[in-house]
mmCIF file of N, CA and C in Angstrom:
data_model
loop_
_atom_site.group_PDB
_atom_site.id
_atom_site.type_symbol
_atom_site.label_atom_id
_atom_site.label_comp_id
_atom_site.label_asym_id
_atom_site.label_seq_id
_atom_site.Cartn_x
_atom_site.Cartn_y
_atom_site.Cartn_z
ATOM 1 N N MET A 1 184.297 42.584 309.697
ATOM 2 C CA MET A 1 185.625 42.947 309.261
ATOM 3 C C MET A 1 185.623 43.117 307.741
ATOM 4 N N THR A 2 186.352 44.094 307.264
ATOM 5 C CA THR A 2 186.485 44.383 305.841
ATOM 6 C C THR A 2 187.948 44.270 305.464
ATOM 7 N N THR A 3 188.227 43.628 304.324
ATOM 8 C CA THR A 3 189.603 43.563 303.834
ATOM 9 C C THR A 3 189.663 44.075 302.402
ATOM 10 N N LEU A 4 190.750 44.761 302.107
ATOM 11 C CA LEU A 4 191.074 45.211 300.753
ATOM 12 C C LEU A 4 192.440 44.652 300.417
ATOM 13 N N THR A 5 192.553 44.013 299.253
ATOM 14 C CA THR A 5 193.814 43.425 298.835
ATOM 15 C C THR A 5 194.206 43.994 297.489
ATOM 16 N N TYR A 6 195.446 44.433 297.400
ATOM 17 C CA TYR A 6 196.022 44.902 296.139
ATOM 18 C C TYR A 6 197.338 44.160 295.968
ATOM 19 N N GLY A 7 197.427 43.332 294.944
ATOM 20 C CA GLY A 7 198.613 42.509 294.763
ATOM 21 C C GLY A 7 198.708 41.518 295.905
ATOM 22 N N VAL A 8 199.831 41.551 296.615
ATOM 23 C CA VAL A 8 200.027 40.632 297.745
ATOM 24 C C VAL A 8 199.816 41.322 299.098
ATOM 25 N N THR A 9 199.408 42.598 299.064
ATOM 26 C CA THR A 9 199.221 43.353 300.300
ATOM 27 C C THR A 9 197.742 43.417 300.657
ATOM 28 N N THR A 10 197.429 43.039 301.895
ATOM 29 C CA THR A 10 196.053 43.087 302.377
ATOM 30 C C THR A 10 195.956 44.095 303.509
ATOM 31 N N LEU A 11 194.959 44.951 303.411
ATOM 32 C CA LEU A 11 194.668 45.933 304.445
ATOM 33 C C LEU A 11 193.398 45.464 305.156
ATOM 34 N N THR A 12 193.505 45.178 306.448
ATOM 35 C CA THR A 12 192.366 44.724 307.238
ATOM 36 C C THR A 12 191.823 45.889 308.034
ATOM 37 N N LEU A 13 190.552 46.155 307.855
ATOM 38 C CA LEU A 13 189.897 47.245 308.563
ATOM 39 C C LEU A 13 189.011 46.623 309.638
ATOM 40 N N ASP A 14 189.462 46.681 310.868
ATOM 41 C CA ASP A 14 188.759 46.030 311.969
ATOM 42 C C ASP A 14 187.449 46.713 312.328
ATOM 43 N N HIS A 15 187.408 48.007 312.171
ATOM 44 C CA HIS A 15 186.194 48.731 312.525
ATOM 45 C C HIS A 15 185.126 48.492 311.462
ATOM 46 N N PRO A 16 183.873 48.414 311.865
ATOM 47 C CA PRO A 16 182.818 48.100 310.899
ATOM 48 C C PRO A 16 182.626 49.207 309.864
ATOM 49 N N LEU A 17 182.556 48.794 308.611
ATOM 50 C CA LEU A 17 182.223 49.703 307.524
ATOM 51 C C LEU A 17 180.849 49.308 307.012
ATOM 52 N N LEU A 18 179.965 50.270 306.907
ATOM 53 C CA LEU A 18 178.613 50.016 306.438
ATOM 54 C C LEU A 18 178.556 50.166 304.929
ATOM 55 N N TRP A 19 178.033 49.156 304.240
ATOM 56 C CA TRP A 19 177.853 49.222 302.786
ATOM 57 C C TRP A 19 176.520 49.924 302.569
ATOM 58 N N THR A 20 176.579 51.245 302.415
ATOM 59 C CA THR A 20 175.367 52.068 302.456
ATOM 60 C C THR A 20 174.456 51.914 301.249
ATOM 61 N N ASP A 21 174.987 51.542 300.095
ATOM 62 C CA ASP A 21 174.149 51.411 298.900
ATOM 63 C C ASP A 21 174.019 49.959 298.433
ATOM 64 N N GLU A 22 174.201 49.034 299.355
ATOM 65 C CA GLU A 22 174.199 47.605 299.007
ATOM 66 C C GLU A 22 172.897 47.161 298.348
ATOM 67 N N LEU A 23 171.779 47.662 298.817
ATOM 68 C CA LEU A 23 170.490 47.205 298.301
ATOM 69 C C LEU A 23 169.843 48.183 297.326
ATOM 70 N N GLN A 24 170.566 49.209 296.927
ATOM 71 C CA GLN A 24 169.991 50.227 296.049
ATOM 72 C C GLN A 24 170.270 49.979 294.568
ATOM 73 N N TRP A 25 171.077 49.006 294.237
ATOM 74 C CA TRP A 25 171.490 48.770 292.860
ATOM 75 C C TRP A 25 170.766 47.553 292.311
ATOM 76 N N SER A 26 170.400 47.638 291.054
ATOM 77 C CA SER A 26 169.779 46.492 290.397
ATOM 78 C C SER A 26 170.571 46.171 289.136
ATOM 79 N N PRO A 27 170.840 44.900 288.887
ATOM 80 C CA PRO A 27 171.547 44.537 287.661
ATOM 81 C C PRO A 27 170.638 44.616 286.429
ATOM 82 N N VAL A 28 169.343 44.740 286.640
ATOM 83 C CA VAL A 28 168.397 44.772 285.516
ATOM 84 C C VAL A 28 168.310 46.180 284.947
ATOM 85 N N ARG A 29 168.478 46.278 283.643
ATOM 86 C CA ARG A 29 168.310 47.549 282.921
ATOM 87 C C ARG A 29 167.074 47.429 282.066
ATOM 88 N N GLU A 30 166.402 48.536 281.889
ATOM 89 C CA GLU A 30 165.161 48.543 281.115
ATOM 90 C C GLU A 30 165.147 49.778 280.240
ATOM 91 N N GLN A 31 164.740 49.574 279.001
ATOM 92 C CA GLN A 31 164.591 50.698 278.089
ATOM 93 C C GLN A 31 163.206 50.614 277.469
ATOM 94 N N ARG A 32 162.491 51.725 277.518
ATOM 95 C CA ARG A 32 161.131 51.774 276.974
ATOM 96 C C ARG A 32 161.070 52.770 275.840
ATOM 97 N N GLU A 33 160.316 52.392 274.834
ATOM 98 C CA GLU A 33 160.010 53.331 273.755
ATOM 99 C C GLU A 33 158.735 52.868 273.075
ATOM 100 N N TYR A 34 158.171 53.755 272.321
ATOM 101 C CA TYR A 34 156.926 53.438 271.611
ATOM 102 C C TYR A 34 157.216 53.190 270.146
ATOM 103 N N SER A 35 156.526 52.187 269.608
ATOM 104 C CA SER A 35 156.688 51.888 268.187
ATOM 105 C C SER A 35 155.889 52.898 267.379
ATOM 106 N N ILE A 36 156.018 52.829 266.085
ATOM 107 C CA ILE A 36 155.298 53.743 265.199
ATOM 108 C C ILE A 36 153.788 53.561 265.310
ATOM 109 N N THR A 37 153.360 52.378 265.766
ATOM 110 C CA THR A 37 151.920 52.117 265.934
ATOM 111 C C THR A 37 151.415 52.576 267.297
ATOM 112 N N GLY A 38 152.303 52.977 268.176
ATOM 113 C CA GLY A 38 151.919 53.418 269.500
ATOM 114 C C GLY A 38 152.055 52.351 270.569
ATOM 115 N N ALA A 39 152.477 51.145 270.178
ATOM 116 C CA ALA A 39 152.658 50.076 271.148
ATOM 117 C C ALA A 39 153.909 50.350 271.985
ATOM 118 N N LEU A 40 153.838 49.949 273.238
ATOM 119 C CA LEU A 40 154.993 50.106 274.122
ATOM 120 C C LEU A 40 155.954 48.949 273.909
ATOM 121 N N LEU A 41 157.211 49.268 273.643
ATOM 122 C CA LEU A 41 158.264 48.265 273.493
ATOM 123 C C LEU A 41 159.182 48.382 274.706
ATOM 124 N N VAL A 42 159.389 47.268 275.383
ATOM 125 C CA VAL A 42 160.246 47.259 276.569
ATOM 126 C C VAL A 42 161.342 46.225 276.346
ATOM 127 N N GLU A 43 162.587 46.676 276.482
ATOM 128 C CA GLU A 43 163.734 45.779 276.372
ATOM 129 C C GLU A 43 164.419 45.698 277.730
ATOM 130 N N HIS A 44 164.828 44.479 278.099
ATOM 131 C CA HIS A 44 165.526 44.258 279.364
ATOM 132 C C HIS A 44 166.892 43.653 279.089
ATOM 133 N N SER A 45 167.824 43.996 279.939
ATOM 134 C CA SER A 45 169.151 43.381 279.878
ATOM 135 C C SER A 45 169.720 43.337 281.293
ATOM 136 N N THR A 46 170.832 42.629 281.436
ATOM 137 C CA THR A 46 171.483 42.507 282.730
ATOM 138 C C THR A 46 172.855 43.163 282.665
ATOM 139 N N ARG A 47 173.111 44.050 283.600
ATOM 140 C CA ARG A 47 174.428 44.683 283.684
ATOM 141 C C ARG A 47 175.456 43.630 284.085
ATOM 142 N N GLN A 48 176.629 43.731 283.519
ATOM 143 C CA GLN A 48 177.708 42.800 283.821
ATOM 144 C C GLN A 48 178.620 43.309 284.931
ATOM 145 N N ALA A 49 178.670 44.624 285.120
ATOM 146 C CA ALA A 49 179.555 45.225 286.122
ATOM 147 C C ALA A 49 179.102 46.658 286.365
ATOM 148 N N GLY A 50 179.817 47.340 287.247
ATOM 149 C CA GLY A 50 179.556 48.754 287.481
ATOM 150 C C GLY A 50 178.765 49.068 288.731
ATOM 151 N N ARG A 51 178.561 48.070 289.575
ATOM 152 C CA ARG A 51 177.807 48.305 290.800
ATOM 153 C C ARG A 51 178.572 49.247 291.721
ATOM 154 N N PRO A 52 177.925 50.316 292.202
ATOM 155 C CA PRO A 52 178.607 51.180 293.162
ATOM 156 C C PRO A 52 178.713 50.495 294.516
ATOM 157 N N VAL A 53 179.845 50.688 295.172
ATOM 158 C CA VAL A 53 180.071 50.141 296.508
ATOM 159 C C VAL A 53 180.557 51.299 297.369
ATOM 160 N N THR A 54 179.674 51.803 298.230
ATOM 161 C CA THR A 54 180.014 52.904 299.115
ATOM 162 C C THR A 54 180.095 52.362 300.527
ATOM 163 N N LEU A 55 181.269 52.505 301.124
ATOM 164 C CA LEU A 55 181.504 52.025 302.479
ATOM 165 C C LEU A 55 181.703 53.233 303.390
ATOM 166 N N ALA A 56 180.868 53.341 304.409
ATOM 167 C CA ALA A 56 180.970 54.446 305.359
ATOM 168 C C ALA A 56 181.352 53.885 306.716
ATOM 169 N N SER A 57 182.222 54.586 307.397
ATOM 170 C CA SER A 57 182.697 54.064 308.674
ATOM 171 C C SER A 57 181.669 54.284 309.763
ATOM 172 N N GLY A 58 181.276 53.175 310.371
ATOM 173 C CA GLY A 58 180.464 53.246 311.560
ATOM 174 C C GLY A 58 181.373 53.537 312.742
ATOM 175 N N SER A 59 182.663 53.414 312.507
ATOM 176 C CA SER A 59 183.667 53.669 313.533
ATOM 177 C C SER A 59 184.796 54.467 312.881
ATOM 178 N N TRP A 60 186.050 54.156 313.183
ATOM 179 C CA TRP A 60 187.168 54.969 312.728
ATOM 180 C C TRP A 60 188.192 54.160 311.965
ATOM 181 N N MET A 61 188.965 54.870 311.130
ATOM 182 C CA MET A 61 190.134 54.312 310.455
ATOM 183 C C MET A 61 191.331 55.160 310.858
ATOM 184 N N THR A 62 192.518 54.552 310.825
ATOM 185 C CA THR A 62 193.724 55.304 311.171
ATOM 186 C C THR A 62 194.272 56.037 309.954
ATOM 187 N N ARG A 63 195.089 57.036 310.240
ATOM 188 C CA ARG A 63 195.758 57.788 309.175
ATOM 189 C C ARG A 63 196.665 56.853 308.376
ATOM 190 N N ALA A 64 197.315 55.901 309.028
ATOM 191 C CA ALA A 64 198.184 54.952 308.325
ATOM 192 C C ALA A 64 197.383 54.125 307.322
ATOM 193 N N GLN A 65 196.179 53.698 307.688
ATOM 194 C CA GLN A 65 195.337 52.951 306.757
ATOM 195 C C GLN A 65 194.917 53.823 305.580
ATOM 196 N N LEU A 66 194.569 55.066 305.858
ATOM 197 C CA LEU A 66 194.196 55.999 304.775
ATOM 198 C C LEU A 66 195.376 56.269 303.855
ATOM 199 N N ASP A 67 196.562 56.395 304.416
ATOM 200 C CA ASP A 67 197.757 56.614 303.593
ATOM 201 C C ASP A 67 197.988 55.433 302.652
ATOM 202 N N GLN A 68 197.769 54.209 303.131
ATOM 203 C CA GLN A 68 197.927 53.025 302.278
ATOM 204 C C GLN A 68 196.902 53.047 301.147
ATOM 205 N N LEU A 69 195.660 53.384 301.459
ATOM 206 C CA LEU A 69 194.629 53.482 300.418
ATOM 207 C C LEU A 69 194.981 54.552 299.388
ATOM 208 N N ALA A 70 195.529 55.672 299.849
ATOM 209 C CA ALA A 70 195.898 56.755 298.933
ATOM 210 C C ALA A 70 197.001 56.323 297.972
ATOM 211 N N VAL A 71 197.941 55.504 298.449
ATOM 212 C CA VAL A 71 198.999 54.976 297.576
ATOM 213 C C VAL A 71 198.368 54.115 296.484
ATOM 214 N N TRP A 72 197.456 53.242 296.864
ATOM 215 C CA TRP A 72 196.789 52.378 295.880
ATOM 216 C C TRP A 72 195.930 53.195 294.925
ATOM 217 N N ALA A 73 195.216 54.209 295.439
ATOM 218 C CA ALA A 73 194.336 55.024 294.607
ATOM 219 C C ALA A 73 195.113 55.839 293.580
ATOM 220 N N ALA A 74 196.393 56.090 293.831
ATOM 221 C CA ALA A 74 197.221 56.861 292.899
ATOM 222 C C ALA A 74 197.671 56.027 291.702
ATOM 223 N N VAL A 75 197.386 54.737 291.711
ATOM 224 C CA VAL A 75 197.742 53.863 290.591
ATOM 225 C C VAL A 75 196.549 53.807 289.641
ATOM 226 N N PRO A 76 196.673 54.359 288.414
ATOM 227 C CA PRO A 76 195.547 54.340 287.482
ATOM 228 C C PRO A 76 195.065 52.913 287.215
ATOM 229 N N GLY A 77 193.758 52.704 287.362
ATOM 230 C CA GLY A 77 193.170 51.400 287.070
ATOM 231 C C GLY A 77 193.465 50.326 288.101
ATOM 232 N N ALA A 78 193.942 50.707 289.285
ATOM 233 C CA ALA A 78 194.252 49.716 290.315
ATOM 234 C C ALA A 78 193.000 48.915 290.657
ATOM 235 N N GLN A 79 193.100 47.607 290.523
ATOM 236 C CA GLN A 79 191.980 46.723 290.843
ATOM 237 C C GLN A 79 192.275 46.020 292.162
ATOM 238 N N LEU A 80 191.364 46.145 293.099
ATOM 239 C CA LEU A 80 191.518 45.552 294.426
ATOM 240 C C LEU A 80 190.484 44.453 294.609
ATOM 241 N N MET A 81 190.755 43.579 295.546
ATOM 242 C CA MET A 81 189.783 42.578 295.962
ATOM 243 C C MET A 81 189.211 43.045 297.293
ATOM 244 N N LEU A 82 187.886 43.130 297.369
ATOM 245 C CA LEU A 82 187.197 43.628 298.548
ATOM 246 C C LEU A 82 186.350 42.521 299.157
ATOM 247 N N SER A 83 186.495 42.339 300.450
ATOM 248 C CA SER A 83 185.643 41.413 301.199
ATOM 249 C C SER A 83 184.967 42.204 302.309
ATOM 250 N N VAL A 84 183.639 42.190 302.307
ATOM 251 C CA VAL A 84 182.856 42.906 303.310
ATOM 252 C C VAL A 84 182.202 41.874 304.227
ATOM 253 N N ARG A 85 182.321 42.083 305.522
ATOM 254 C CA ARG A 85 181.727 41.188 306.534
ATOM 255 C C ARG A 85 182.212 39.747 306.390
ATOM 256 N N GLY A 86 183.427 39.567 305.905
ATOM 257 C CA GLY A 86 183.984 38.228 305.770
ATOM 258 C C GLY A 86 183.402 37.418 304.620
ATOM 259 N N GLU A 87 182.586 38.030 303.777
ATOM 260 C CA GLU A 87 182.000 37.334 302.631
ATOM 261 C C GLU A 87 183.051 37.178 301.534
ATOM 262 N N PRO A 88 182.781 36.344 300.513
ATOM 263 C CA PRO A 88 183.766 36.165 299.444
ATOM 264 C C PRO A 88 184.145 37.503 298.796
ATOM 265 N N ALA A 89 185.418 37.626 298.479
ATOM 266 C CA ALA A 89 185.941 38.870 297.904
ATOM 267 C C ALA A 89 185.500 39.025 296.448
ATOM 268 N N PHE A 90 185.373 40.283 296.019
ATOM 269 C CA PHE A 90 185.079 40.597 294.627
ATOM 270 C C PHE A 90 185.925 41.790 294.205
ATOM 271 N N ALA A 91 186.131 41.929 292.895
ATOM 272 C CA ALA A 91 187.022 42.952 292.351
ATOM 273 C C ALA A 91 186.337 44.316 292.310
ATOM 274 N N VAL A 92 187.096 45.344 292.700
ATOM 275 C CA VAL A 92 186.605 46.723 292.676
ATOM 276 C C VAL A 92 187.693 47.664 292.159
ATOM 277 N N LEU A 93 187.256 48.805 291.676
ATOM 278 C CA LEU A 93 188.121 49.927 291.324
ATOM 279 C C LEU A 93 187.738 51.102 292.208
ATOM 280 N N PHE A 94 188.668 51.999 292.467
ATOM 281 C CA PHE A 94 188.325 53.235 293.156
ATOM 282 C C PHE A 94 187.409 54.045 292.240
ATOM 283 N N ASP A 95 186.354 54.629 292.786
ATOM 284 C CA ASP A 95 185.431 55.456 292.003
ATOM 285 C C ASP A 95 185.919 56.901 292.056
ATOM 286 N N HIS A 96 186.904 57.202 291.223
ATOM 287 C CA HIS A 96 187.490 58.540 291.212
ATOM 288 C C HIS A 96 186.472 59.589 290.764
ATOM 289 N N GLY A 97 185.553 59.217 289.873
ATOM 290 C CA GLY A 97 184.556 60.155 289.377
ATOM 291 C C GLY A 97 183.591 60.631 290.446
ATOM 292 N N ALA A 98 183.348 59.808 291.456
ATOM 293 C CA ALA A 98 182.428 60.172 292.543
ATOM 294 C C ALA A 98 183.172 60.674 293.771
ATOM 295 N N GLY A 99 184.497 60.779 293.671
ATOM 296 C CA GLY A 99 185.292 61.174 294.834
ATOM 297 C C GLY A 99 185.508 59.966 295.714
ATOM 298 N N TRP A 100 186.551 59.219 295.448
ATOM 299 C CA TRP A 100 186.750 57.905 296.060
ATOM 300 C C TRP A 100 186.855 57.941 297.581
ATOM 301 N N LEU A 101 187.222 59.100 298.155
ATOM 302 C CA LEU A 101 187.436 59.169 299.601
ATOM 303 C C LEU A 101 186.912 60.470 300.176
ATOM 304 N N GLN A 102 186.240 60.339 301.313
ATOM 305 C CA GLN A 102 185.941 61.480 302.166
ATOM 306 C C GLN A 102 186.445 61.082 303.544
ATOM 307 N N ALA A 103 187.343 61.868 304.118
ATOM 308 C CA ALA A 103 187.936 61.539 305.415
ATOM 309 C C ALA A 103 187.923 62.772 306.310
ATOM 310 N N ASP A 104 187.312 62.619 307.459
ATOM 311 C CA ASP A 104 187.236 63.706 308.432
ATOM 312 C C ASP A 104 187.919 63.267 309.722
ATOM 313 N N PRO A 105 188.911 64.019 310.171
ATOM 314 C CA PRO A 105 189.603 63.626 311.404
ATOM 315 C C PRO A 105 188.665 63.691 312.603
ATOM 316 N N VAL A 106 188.784 62.708 313.487
ATOM 317 C CA VAL A 106 187.984 62.697 314.712
ATOM 318 C C VAL A 106 188.427 63.847 315.615
ATOM 319 N N HIS A 107 189.733 64.025 315.739
ATOM 320 C CA HIS A 107 190.314 65.136 316.486
ATOM 321 C C HIS A 107 191.333 65.813 315.575
ATOM 322 N N PRO A 108 190.943 66.907 314.898
ATOM 323 C CA PRO A 108 191.852 67.562 313.954
ATOM 324 C C PRO A 108 193.169 67.978 314.608
ATOM 325 N N GLU A 109 194.251 67.645 313.912
ATOM 326 C CA GLU A 109 195.598 67.980 314.377
ATOM 327 C C GLU A 109 196.354 68.647 313.236
ATOM 328 N N ALA A 110 197.189 69.618 313.566
ATOM 329 C CA ALA A 110 198.001 70.282 312.548
ATOM 330 C C ALA A 110 199.051 69.334 311.980
ATOM 331 N N ASP A 111 199.521 68.397 312.793
ATOM 332 C CA ASP A 111 200.535 67.436 312.382
ATOM 333 C C ASP A 111 199.989 66.020 312.626
ATOM 334 N N PRO A 112 199.175 65.478 311.682
ATOM 335 C CA PRO A 112 198.556 64.175 311.918
ATOM 336 C C PRO A 112 199.591 63.057 312.037
ATOM 337 N N GLN A 113 199.310 62.126 312.942
ATOM 338 C CA GLN A 113 200.175 60.987 313.196
ATOM 339 C C GLN A 113 199.524 59.714 312.623
ATOM 340 N N PRO A 114 200.323 58.674 312.366
ATOM 341 C CA PRO A 114 199.785 57.451 311.763
ATOM 342 C C PRO A 114 198.641 56.806 312.538
ATOM 343 N N ASP A 115 198.589 57.006 313.858
ATOM 344 C CA ASP A 115 197.529 56.372 314.641
ATOM 345 C C ASP A 115 196.352 57.310 314.922
ATOM 346 N N ASP A 116 196.333 58.502 314.306
ATOM 347 C CA ASP A 116 195.177 59.402 314.429
ATOM 348 C C ASP A 116 193.986 58.773 313.712
ATOM 349 N N HIS A 117 192.776 59.033 314.207
ATOM 350 C CA HIS A 117 191.577 58.399 313.673
ATOM 351 C C HIS A 117 190.746 59.349 312.808
ATOM 352 N N TYR A 118 190.090 58.736 311.803
ATOM 353 C CA TYR A 118 189.265 59.468 310.843
ATOM 354 C C TYR A 118 187.945 58.734 310.642
ATOM 355 N N ARG A 119 186.883 59.494 310.414
ATOM 356 C CA ARG A 119 185.625 58.943 309.928
ATOM 357 C C ARG A 119 185.699 59.010 308.407
ATOM 358 N N VAL A 120 185.388 57.918 307.730
ATOM 359 C CA VAL A 120 185.601 57.890 306.285
ATOM 360 C C VAL A 120 184.384 57.379 305.522
ATOM 361 N N THR A 121 184.357 57.760 304.247
ATOM 362 C CA THR A 121 183.475 57.170 303.253
ATOM 363 C C THR A 121 184.352 56.802 302.077
ATOM 364 N N LEU A 122 184.315 55.538 301.670
ATOM 365 C CA LEU A 122 185.089 55.038 300.539
ATOM 366 C C LEU A 122 184.131 54.677 299.417
ATOM 367 N N ARG A 123 184.479 55.061 298.196
ATOM 368 C CA ARG A 123 183.626 54.761 297.051
ATOM 369 C C ARG A 123 184.381 53.925 296.023
ATOM 370 N N PHE A 124 183.772 52.796 295.666
ATOM 371 C CA PHE A 124 184.336 51.870 294.698
ATOM 372 C C PHE A 124 183.290 51.551 293.630
ATOM 373 N N ILE A 125 183.760 50.888 292.571
ATOM 374 C CA ILE A 125 182.891 50.345 291.525
ATOM 375 C C ILE A 125 183.260 48.878 291.364
ATOM 376 N N ALA A 126 182.279 48.007 291.461
ATOM 377 C CA ALA A 126 182.534 46.570 291.253
ATOM 378 C C ALA A 126 182.767 46.315 289.769
ATOM 379 N N VAL A 127 183.776 45.496 289.466
ATOM 380 C CA VAL A 127 184.097 45.194 288.062
ATOM 381 C C VAL A 127 184.038 43.691 287.803
#
């Protein structure tokens, strides 16, 4: 189960969302350059934030759930608390630069209803 909380409102997504880039990010940064003598200089640091969080639906989300996310995404700088698989929640922002949402209707309708289902990909940035 995945939950997103904004303020006092929590959206529970019962269908499994796969965290597709969970193991692709490293907090370690490395910069290499050569000194004037030709020696290799390597500097390391640890990122404090900015981890991408891409959630793809292994199942479906409703149009009503997507509408709620769209309301939150329209608030500049909206910070949400995200809990994936019931683990402790952490703060995220919508990743507008990467296209925060991709939603494809399971059965396209000219007049979508709140209980219509969509396959989705959600993109966030951990802060």
